[in-house]
PDB file of C-alpha atoms in Angstrom:
ATOM      1  CA  VAL A 163     -31.394  88.313  70.457  1.00 32.00           C
ATOM      2  CA  VAL A 164     -31.159  84.763  69.213  1.00 34.00           C
ATOM      3  CA  ASN A 165     -34.960  84.567  69.316  1.00 35.00           C
ATOM      4  CA  LEU A 166     -34.986  86.711  66.190  1.00 36.00           C
ATOM      5  CA  LEU A 167     -33.172  83.863  64.382  1.00 35.00           C
ATOM      6  CA  TYR A 168     -35.798  81.304  65.196  1.00 33.00           C
ATOM      7  CA  ASN A 169     -38.658  83.696  64.505  1.00 37.00           C
ATOM      8  CA  ILE A 170     -37.489  83.921  60.901  1.00 38.00           C
ATOM      9  CA  VAL A 171     -38.811  80.436  60.347  1.00 36.00           C
ATOM     10  CA  ASP A 172     -42.354  81.740  60.860  1.00 39.00           C
ATOM     11  CA  ARG A 173     -42.363  85.370  59.915  1.00 40.00           C
ATOM     12  CA  ILE A 174     -41.329  84.911  56.311  1.00 42.00           C
ATOM     13  CA  TYR A 175     -44.840  83.502  55.753  1.00 41.00           C
ATOM     14  CA  ILE A 176     -46.386  86.661  57.261  1.00 44.00           C
ATOM     15  CA  GLY A 177     -44.488  88.321  54.463  1.00 43.00           C
ATOM     16  CA  HIS A 178     -46.258  86.056  52.000  1.00 45.00           C
ATOM     17  CA  ILE A 179     -49.624  87.184  53.276  1.00 43.00           C
ATOM     18  CA  ALA A 180     -48.580  90.817  53.063  1.00 44.00           C
ATOM     19  CA  GLY A 181     -47.333  90.483  49.489  1.00 43.00           C
ATOM     20  CA  ILE A 182     -50.389  88.612  48.296  1.00 41.00           C
ATOM     21  CA  GLY A 183     -52.661  91.034  50.084  1.00 42.00           C
ATOM     22  CA  ALA A 184     -51.120  93.864  48.120  1.00 43.00           C
ATOM     23  CA  ALA A 185     -51.254  91.776  44.972  1.00 41.00           C
ATOM     24  CA  ALA A 186     -55.009  91.591  45.323  1.00 41.00           C
ATOM     25  CA  LEU A 187     -55.100  95.298  44.524  1.00 42.00           C
ATOM     26  CA  THR A 188     -54.042  94.694  40.957  1.00 41.00           C
ATOM     27  CA  GLY A 189     -55.496  97.216  38.558  1.00 39.00           C
ATOM     28  CA  VAL A 190     -56.337  99.817  41.222  1.00 42.00           C
ATOM     29  CA  GLY A 191     -54.404 103.078  41.163  1.00 49.00           C
ATOM     30  CA  LEU A 192     -52.810 103.591  44.543  1.00 52.00           C
ATOM     31  CA  PHE A 193     -51.232 106.666  46.118  1.00 58.00           C
ATOM     32  CA  ALA A 194     -48.227 106.581  48.440  1.00 64.00           C
ATOM     33  CA  PRO A 195     -50.305 107.239  51.631  1.00 73.00           C
ATOM     34  CA  ILE A 196     -52.532 104.264  50.837  1.00 77.00           C
ATOM     35  CA  LEU A 197     -49.498 102.087  50.190  1.00 75.00           C
ATOM     36  CA  MET A 198     -47.978 103.166  53.518  1.00 78.00           C
ATOM     37  CA  LEU A 199     -51.285 102.287  55.229  1.00 82.00           C
ATOM     38  CA  LEU A 200     -51.234  98.841  53.626  1.00 79.00           C
ATOM     39  CA  ASN A 201     -47.632  98.374  54.700  1.00 79.00           C
ATOM     40  CA  ALA A 202     -48.528  99.392  58.237  1.00 85.00           C
ATOM     41  CA  PHE A 203     -51.415  96.846  58.177  1.00 86.00           C
ATOM     42  CA  ALA A 204     -49.050  94.116  57.043  1.00 84.00           C
ATOM     43  CA  MET A 205     -46.658  95.007  59.836  1.00 86.00           C
ATOM     44  CA  LEU A 206     -49.525  94.909  62.375  1.00 90.00           C
ATOM     45  CA  ILE A 207     -50.459  91.395  61.198  1.00 89.00           C
ATOM     46  CA  GLY A 208     -46.845  90.313  61.550  1.00 87.00           C
ATOM     47  CA  ALA A 209     -46.552  91.903  64.982  1.00 92.00           C
ATOM     48  CA  ALA A 210     -49.766  90.229  66.194  1.00 92.00           C
ATOM     49  CA  ILE A 211     -48.568  86.761  65.211  1.00 91.00           C
ATOM     50  CA  GLY A 212     -45.165  87.623  66.652  1.00 91.00           C
ATOM     51  CA  CYS A 213     -46.850  88.359  69.963  1.00 95.00           C
ATOM     52  CA  PHE A 214     -48.615  84.978  69.660  1.00 94.00           C
ATOM     53  CA  ASN A 215     -45.291  83.213  69.280  1.00 93.00           C
ATOM     54  CA  GLY A 216     -43.573  85.314  71.954  1.00 94.00           C
ATOM     55  CA  PHE A 217     -46.315  84.541  74.486  1.00 96.00           C
ATOM     56  CA  PHE A 218     -45.855  80.792  74.216  1.00 94.00           C
ATOM     57  CA  VAL A 219     -42.072  81.092  74.320  1.00 93.00           C
ATOM     58  CA  ALA A 220     -42.051  83.459  77.334  1.00 93.00           C
ATOM     59  CA  LYS A 221     -44.972  81.948  79.291  1.00 93.00           C
ATOM     60  CA  PHE A 222     -44.515  78.267  78.729  1.00 94.00           C
ATOM     61  CA  LYS A 223     -40.732  78.222  78.031  1.00 89.00           C
ATOM     62  CA  LEU A 224     -41.246  76.410  74.738  1.00 91.00           C
ATOM     63  CA  HIS A 225     -38.360  76.291  72.280  1.00 87.00           C
ATOM     64  CA  PRO A 226     -38.724  79.186  69.779  1.00 87.00           C
ATOM     65  CA  PHE A 227     -37.894  76.923  66.853  1.00 83.00           C
ATOM     66  CA  ILE A 228     -40.782  74.540  67.698  1.00 88.00           C
ATOM     67  CA  VAL A 229     -43.258  77.400  68.252  1.00 91.00           C
ATOM     68  CA  THR A 230     -42.455  79.290  65.059  1.00 88.00           C
ATOM     69  CA  LEU A 231     -42.295  76.082  62.994  1.00 86.00           C
ATOM     70  CA  GLY A 232     -45.817  75.204  64.111  1.00 89.00           C
ATOM     71  CA  THR A 233     -47.053  78.685  63.288  1.00 89.00           C
ATOM     72  CA  GLN A 234     -45.352  78.520  59.934  1.00 85.00           C
ATOM     73  CA  LEU A 235     -47.354  75.423  58.984  1.00 86.00           C
ATOM     74  CA  ILE A 236     -50.597  77.058  60.089  1.00 88.00           C
ATOM     75  CA  LEU A 237     -49.902  80.205  58.125  1.00 85.00           C
ATOM     76  CA  TYR A 238     -48.843  78.277  55.028  1.00 83.00           C
ATOM     77  CA  THR A 239     -52.234  76.483  55.066  1.00 85.00           C
ATOM     78  CA  VAL A 240     -54.111  79.791  55.450  1.00 84.00           C
ATOM     79  CA  LEU A 241     -52.103  81.250  52.643  1.00 80.00           C
ATOM     80  CA  LEU A 242     -52.745  78.294  50.354  1.00 82.00           C
ATOM     81  CA  LEU A 243     -56.489  78.556  50.992  1.00 83.00           C
ATOM     82  CA  TYR A 244     -56.359  82.247  50.263  1.00 78.00           C
ATOM     83  CA  VAL A 245     -54.686  81.924  46.851  1.00 77.00           C
ATOM     84  CA  GLN A 246     -57.145  79.220  45.854  1.00 81.00           C
ATOM     85  CA  GLN A 247     -60.145  81.575  46.236  1.00 77.00           C
ATOM     86  CA  GLY A 248     -62.198  82.734  43.239  1.00 70.00           C
ATOM     87  CA  ASN A 249     -60.982  81.867  39.787  1.00 75.00           C
ATOM     88  CA  ASN A 250     -57.279  81.897  40.690  1.00 69.00           C
ATOM     89  CA  LYS A 251     -57.189  78.199  41.651  1.00 73.00           C
ATOM     90  CA  GLY A 252     -53.787  78.575  43.372  1.00 71.00           C
ATOM     91  CA  MET A 253     -52.004  80.015  40.332  1.00 77.00           C
ATOM     92  CA  ALA A 254     -49.470  82.867  40.635  1.00 77.00           C
ATOM     93  CA  ILE A 255     -50.880  86.311  41.287  1.00 75.00           C
ATOM     94  CA  SER A 256     -49.159  88.684  38.861  1.00 76.00           C
ATOM     95  CA  ASN A 257     -49.811  91.923  37.035  1.00 77.00           C
ATOM     96  CA  LEU A 258     -49.378  93.840  40.234  1.00 76.00           C
ATOM     97  CA  ASP A 259     -50.483  97.434  40.341  1.00 75.00           C
ATOM     98  CA  PRO A 260     -47.637  99.643  38.916  1.00 78.00           C
ATOM     99  CA  SER A 261     -48.027 102.169  41.804  1.00 77.00           C
ATOM    100  CA  TYR A 262     -47.276  99.341  44.236  1.00 77.00           C
ATOM    101  CA  THR A 263     -44.226  97.919  42.438  1.00 78.00           C
ATOM    102  CA  GLY A 264     -42.952 101.402  41.579  1.00 79.00           C
ATOM    103  CA  PHE A 265     -43.179 102.516  45.165  1.00 77.00           C
ATOM    104  CA  VAL A 266     -40.856  99.683  46.216  1.00 78.00           C
ATOM    105  CA  LYS A 267     -38.600  99.209  43.153  1.00 79.00           C
ATOM    106  CA  GLY A 268     -38.471 102.825  42.013  1.00 79.00           C
ATOM    107  CA  SER A 269     -35.276 104.779  42.475  1.00 82.00           C
ATOM    108  CA  LEU A 270     -34.682 108.290  43.896  1.00 78.00           C
ATOM    109  CA  PHE A 271     -31.067 108.492  42.785  1.00 78.00           C
ATOM    110  CA  SER A 272     -28.223 106.587  41.091  1.00 84.00           C
ATOM    111  CA  ILE A 273     -24.649 105.832  42.038  1.00 83.00           C
ATOM    112  CA  GLY A 274     -22.220 105.538  39.121  1.00 83.00           C
ATOM    113  CA  GLY A 275     -25.188 105.288  36.762  1.00 81.00           C
ATOM    114  CA  THR A 276     -26.702 102.383  38.736  1.00 84.00           C
ATOM    115  CA  PRO A 277     -30.188 103.170  40.142  1.00 84.00           C
ATOM    116  CA  ILE A 278     -30.551 102.443  43.867  1.00 84.00           C
ATOM    117  CA  PRO A 279     -33.963 100.762  44.453  1.00 83.00           C
ATOM    118  CA  ASN A 280     -36.215 102.284  47.100  1.00 80.00           C
ATOM    119  CA  TYR A 281     -36.288  99.045  49.089  1.00 78.00           C
ATOM    120  CA  VAL A 282     -32.530  99.424  49.682  1.00 81.00           C
ATOM    121  CA  LEU A 283     -33.190 102.773  51.243  1.00 81.00           C
ATOM    122  CA  PHE A 284     -35.996 101.325  53.323  1.00 78.00           C
ATOM    123  CA  ALA A 285     -33.647  98.645  54.586  1.00 78.00           C
ATOM    124  CA  ILE A 286     -30.917 101.192  55.506  1.00 82.00           C
ATOM    125  CA  VAL A 287     -33.359 103.329  57.450  1.00 81.00           C
ATOM    126  CA  LEU A 288     -34.891 100.414  59.331  1.00 76.00           C
ATOM    127  CA  THR A 289     -31.442  99.025  60.146  1.00 73.00           C
ATOM    128  CA  ALA A 290     -30.362 102.429  61.495  1.00 76.00           C
ATOM    129  CA  VAL A 291     -33.446 102.600  63.680  1.00 76.00           C
ATOM    130  CA  MET A 292     -32.999  99.029  64.923  1.00 69.00           C
ATOM    131  CA  TRP A 293     -29.406  99.653  65.948  1.00 68.00           C
ATOM    132  CA  TYR A 294     -30.245 102.874  67.799  1.00 69.00           C
ATOM    133  CA  LYS A 295     -29.285 102.524  71.477  1.00 66.00           C
ATOM    134  CA  THR A 296     -32.666 102.465  73.176  1.00 74.00           C
ATOM    135  CA  THR A 297     -33.604 101.001  76.542  1.00 80.00           C
ATOM    136  CA  PHE A 298     -35.469  98.219  74.813  1.00 81.00           C
ATOM    137  CA  GLY A 299     -32.422  97.453  72.669  1.00 77.00           C
ATOM    138  CA  LYS A 300     -30.222  97.186  75.736  1.00 80.00           C
ATOM    139  CA  ASN A 301     -32.724  94.972  77.530  1.00 85.00           C
ATOM    140  CA  MET A 302     -32.978  92.764  74.444  1.00 82.00           C
ATOM    141  CA  PHE A 303     -29.212  92.382  74.350  1.00 79.00           C
ATOM    142  CA  ALA A 304     -29.120  91.587  78.062  1.00 84.00           C
ATOM    143  CA  LEU A 305     -31.891  89.008  77.718  1.00 86.00           C
ATOM    144  CA  GLY A 306     -30.124  87.333  74.752  1.00 81.00           C
ATOM    145  CA  SER A 307     -26.858  87.199  76.654  1.00 81.00           C
ATOM    146  CA  ASN A 308     -28.117  85.791  79.961  1.00 85.00           C
ATOM    147  CA  GLU A 309     -31.789  85.508  80.799  1.00 86.00           C
ATOM    148  CA  GLU A 310     -31.345  84.921  84.523  1.00 89.00           C
ATOM    149  CA  ALA A 311     -28.896  87.820  84.872  1.00 90.00           C
ATOM    150  CA  ALA A 312     -31.288  90.063  83.032  1.00 90.00           C
ATOM    151  CA  ARG A 313     -34.121  88.970  85.342  1.00 92.00           C
ATOM    152  CA  VAL A 314     -32.252  89.785  88.570  1.00 93.00           C
ATOM    153  CA  SER A 315     -31.191  93.096  87.031  1.00 90.00           C
ATOM    154  CA  GLY A 316     -34.796  94.187  86.849  1.00 92.00           C
ATOM    155  CA  VAL A 317     -35.472  93.484  83.173  1.00 91.00           C
ATOM    156  CA  ASN A 318     -39.056  92.468  82.368  1.00 94.00           C
ATOM    157  CA  VAL A 319     -38.139  89.170  80.718  1.00 93.00           C
ATOM    158  CA  PHE A 320     -41.668  88.285  79.689  1.00 95.00           C
ATOM    159  CA  GLY A 321     -42.338  91.728  78.189  1.00 94.00           C
ATOM    160  CA  VAL A 322     -39.045  91.964  76.397  1.00 92.00           C
ATOM    161  CA  THR A 323     -39.387  88.464  74.934  1.00 93.00           C
ATOM    162  CA  VAL A 324     -42.840  89.186  73.566  1.00 95.00           C
ATOM    163  CA  GLY A 325     -41.653  92.576  72.334  1.00 93.00           C
ATOM    164  CA  VAL A 326     -38.728  91.004  70.407  1.00 91.00           C
ATOM    165  CA  PHE A 327     -41.060  88.590  68.678  1.00 93.00           C
ATOM    166  CA  ALA A 328     -43.558  91.321  67.890  1.00 93.00           C
ATOM    167  CA  LEU A 329     -40.829  93.533  66.496  1.00 88.00           C
ATOM    168  CA  ALA A 330     -39.459  90.661  64.412  1.00 87.00           C
ATOM    169  CA  GLY A 331     -42.963  89.928  63.124  1.00 88.00           C
ATOM    170  CA  ALA A 332     -43.486  93.546  62.122  1.00 87.00           C
ATOM    171  CA  MET A 333     -40.191  93.617  60.249  1.00 83.00           C
ATOM    172  CA  TYR A 334     -41.035  90.367  58.371  1.00 83.00           C
ATOM    173  CA  GLY A 335     -44.387  91.830  57.460  1.00 84.00           C
ATOM    174  CA  PHE A 336     -42.561  94.768  56.033  1.00 83.00           C
ATOM    175  CA  THR A 337     -40.240  92.423  54.167  1.00 82.00           C
ATOM    176  CA  GLY A 338     -43.214  90.632  52.618  1.00 82.00           C
ATOM    177  CA  PHE A 339     -44.616  93.948  51.437  1.00 82.00           C
ATOM    178  CA  ILE A 340     -41.264  94.688  49.668  1.00 82.00           C
ATOM    179  CA  GLU A 341     -40.773  91.143  48.377  1.00 82.00           C
ATOM    180  CA  GLY A 342     -44.146  91.016  46.679  1.00 80.00           C
ATOM    181  CA  ALA A 343     -43.269  94.066  44.613  1.00 81.00           C
ATOM    182  CA  ARG A 344     -39.643  93.058  44.050  1.00 81.00           C
ATOM    183  CA  ILE A 345     -40.398  89.742  42.388  1.00 81.00           C
ATOM    184  CA  GLY A 346     -43.521  90.990  40.659  1.00 79.00           C
ATOM    185  CA  SER A 347     -45.775  87.985  41.427  1.00 76.00           C
ATOM    186  CA  ASN A 348     -46.899  85.892  44.332  1.00 77.00           C
ATOM    187  CA  THR A 349     -47.728  82.250  44.949  1.00 77.00           C
ATOM    188  CA  ALA A 350     -48.227  80.102  48.002  1.00 74.00           C
ATOM    189  CA  ASN A 351     -44.541  79.193  47.718  1.00 77.00           C
ATOM    190  CA  THR A 352     -43.190  82.744  47.628  1.00 77.00           C
ATOM    191  CA  GLY A 353     -40.401  82.950  50.191  1.00 76.00           C
ATOM    192  CA  LEU A 354     -40.167  79.156  50.549  1.00 76.00           C
ATOM    193  CA  ASN A 355     -36.873  78.191  52.258  1.00 79.00           C
ATOM    194  CA  TYR A 356     -35.795  81.817  52.736  1.00 80.00           C
ATOM    195  CA  GLU A 357     -35.593  81.009  56.414  1.00 79.00           C
ATOM    196  CA  LEU A 358     -32.909  78.416  55.718  1.00 82.00           C
ATOM    197  CA  ASP A 359     -30.659  81.088  54.191  1.00 85.00           C
ATOM    198  CA  ALA A 360     -31.148  83.318  57.219  1.00 81.00           C
ATOM    199  CA  ILE A 361     -30.543  80.480  59.722  1.00 81.00           C
ATOM    200  CA  ALA A 362     -27.431  79.370  57.844  1.00 87.00           C
ATOM    201  CA  ALA A 363     -26.030  82.900  57.775  1.00 87.00           C
ATOM    202  CA  CYS A 364     -26.625  83.361  61.509  1.00 81.00           C
ATOM    203  CA  VAL A 365     -25.207  79.995  62.542  1.00 84.00           C
ATOM    204  CA  ILE A 366     -22.122  80.343  60.326  1.00 89.00           C
ATOM    205  CA  GLY A 367     -21.702  83.799  61.815  1.00 85.00           C
ATOM    206  CA  GLY A 368     -21.474  82.297  65.308  1.00 83.00           C
ATOM    207  CA  VAL A 369     -25.007  82.639  66.696  1.00 78.00           C
ATOM    208  CA  SER A 370     -25.684  80.050  69.375  1.00 75.00           C
ATOM    209  CA  PHE A 371     -28.839  77.932  69.085  1.00 70.00           C
ATOM    210  CA  VAL A 372     -29.159  77.995  72.909  1.00 68.00           C
ATOM    211  CA  GLY A 373     -28.694  81.722  73.337  1.00 63.00           C
ATOM    212  CA  GLY A 374     -26.006  83.622  75.181  1.00 60.00           C
ATOM    213  CA  ILE A 375     -22.761  85.128  74.003  1.00 58.00           C
TER     214      ILE A 375
END
């Protein structure tokens, strides 16, 4: 489970790519099915790079922090090159399509007169799904607690490790899709240092940097 913590260092930049990719659709009217397709594409990108990280961690026993930090630097460079294309010259991408921002920031209902943004509902649904007691979830918990014990218990350590990174990557891709609409503009620095907040919260909460419980 602790692998999710380290993967945050990298995946937040997958979120950048997802948000800027959606920002490129400025001025084009979009329907909800198209937005969902774009979101799924962003999650697939995140999952693919998550698999890349998970492979090196599981196969070569590299420290997750080192692997994801290296990938972060690569993705940051790719992102910087992307936003410098055309006439943009690295400036902030704004004026996002209203159908995109409305899909994320819109509200279906209010509580006490306060609108509840759609992205809050998305987060609640995803959290509920993540916490559902599936076989993969149990294997993930076992692996995070004691890798060797999980191995002798029949858990596919390599598969579960790669799966955790892929799942984390998909979730961070989804986060980038939401974040792009939430802040209303995107630059190469969007999400910079978000990973530090996540790491600090986990460490203060008692997560071990070496795994186990």
